CSV table of C-alpha atoms in Angstrom, one decimal:
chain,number,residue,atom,x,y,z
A,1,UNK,CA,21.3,31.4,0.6
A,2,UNK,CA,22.8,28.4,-1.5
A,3,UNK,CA,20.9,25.3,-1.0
A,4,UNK,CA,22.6,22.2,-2.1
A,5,UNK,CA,19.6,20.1,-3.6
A,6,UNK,CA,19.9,16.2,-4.7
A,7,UNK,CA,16.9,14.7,-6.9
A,8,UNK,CA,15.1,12.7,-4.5
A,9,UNK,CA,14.5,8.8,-4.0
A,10,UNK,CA,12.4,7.2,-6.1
A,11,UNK,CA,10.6,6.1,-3.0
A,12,UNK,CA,9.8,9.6,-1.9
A,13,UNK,CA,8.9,10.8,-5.4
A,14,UNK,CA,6.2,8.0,-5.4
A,15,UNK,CA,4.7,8.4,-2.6
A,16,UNK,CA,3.7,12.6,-3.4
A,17,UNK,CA,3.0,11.3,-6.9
A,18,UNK,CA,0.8,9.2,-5.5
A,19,UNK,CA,-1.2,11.3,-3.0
A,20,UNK,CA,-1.3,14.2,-5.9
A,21,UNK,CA,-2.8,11.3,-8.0
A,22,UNK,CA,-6.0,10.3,-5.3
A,23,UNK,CA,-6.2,14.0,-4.5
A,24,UNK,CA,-7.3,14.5,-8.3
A,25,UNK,CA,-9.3,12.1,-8.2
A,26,UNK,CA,-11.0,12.8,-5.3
A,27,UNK,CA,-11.9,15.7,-7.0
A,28,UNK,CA,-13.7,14.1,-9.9
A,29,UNK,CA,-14.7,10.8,-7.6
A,30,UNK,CA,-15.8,11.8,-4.1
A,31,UNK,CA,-13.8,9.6,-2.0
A,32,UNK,CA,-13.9,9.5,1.9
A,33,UNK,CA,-10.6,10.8,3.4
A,34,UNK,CA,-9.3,12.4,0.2
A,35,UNK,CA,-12.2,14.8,-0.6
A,36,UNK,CA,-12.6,17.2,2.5
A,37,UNK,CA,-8.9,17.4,2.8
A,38,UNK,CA,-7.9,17.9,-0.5
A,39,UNK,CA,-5.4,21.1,-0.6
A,40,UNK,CA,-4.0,19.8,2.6
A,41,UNK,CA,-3.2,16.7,1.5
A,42,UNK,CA,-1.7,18.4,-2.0
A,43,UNK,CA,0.0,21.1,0.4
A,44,UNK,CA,1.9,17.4,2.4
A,45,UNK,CA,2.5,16.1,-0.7
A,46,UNK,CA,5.0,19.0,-2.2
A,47,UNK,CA,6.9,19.2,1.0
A,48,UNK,CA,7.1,15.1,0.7
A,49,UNK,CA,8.8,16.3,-2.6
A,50,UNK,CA,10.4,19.6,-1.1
A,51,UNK,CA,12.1,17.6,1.6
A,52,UNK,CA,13.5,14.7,-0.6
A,53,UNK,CA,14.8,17.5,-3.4
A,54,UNK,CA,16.4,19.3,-0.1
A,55,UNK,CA,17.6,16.5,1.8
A,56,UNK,CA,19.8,13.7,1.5
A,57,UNK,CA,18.6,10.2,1.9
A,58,UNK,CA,14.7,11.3,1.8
């Protein structure tokens, strides 16, 4: 399979930098959404990555 991937938008890299980033820190500093969801939220956060490497204009 050839995939044709693209870096992705700044926007879209942000955004699963930034849920990785309260994810971590709800590990250190129990906070009230991030904490009981945490490998979820890590898990939407690489395909938030996956899809803007894979697809154009993500």
């Amino acid at each position: 399979m050839n995939f044709k991937t693209s870096a992705p938008r700044r926007e879209t890299f942000l955004v699963s930098v930034v849920i990785a980033i309260l994810v971590i820190i709800g590990q250190v500093v129990p906070l009230p959404f991030f904490t009981p969801y945490a490998l979820g939220l890590l898990l939407i956060a690489y395909l938030i990555l996956l899809a803007g490497v894979l697809l154009d204009n993500v």
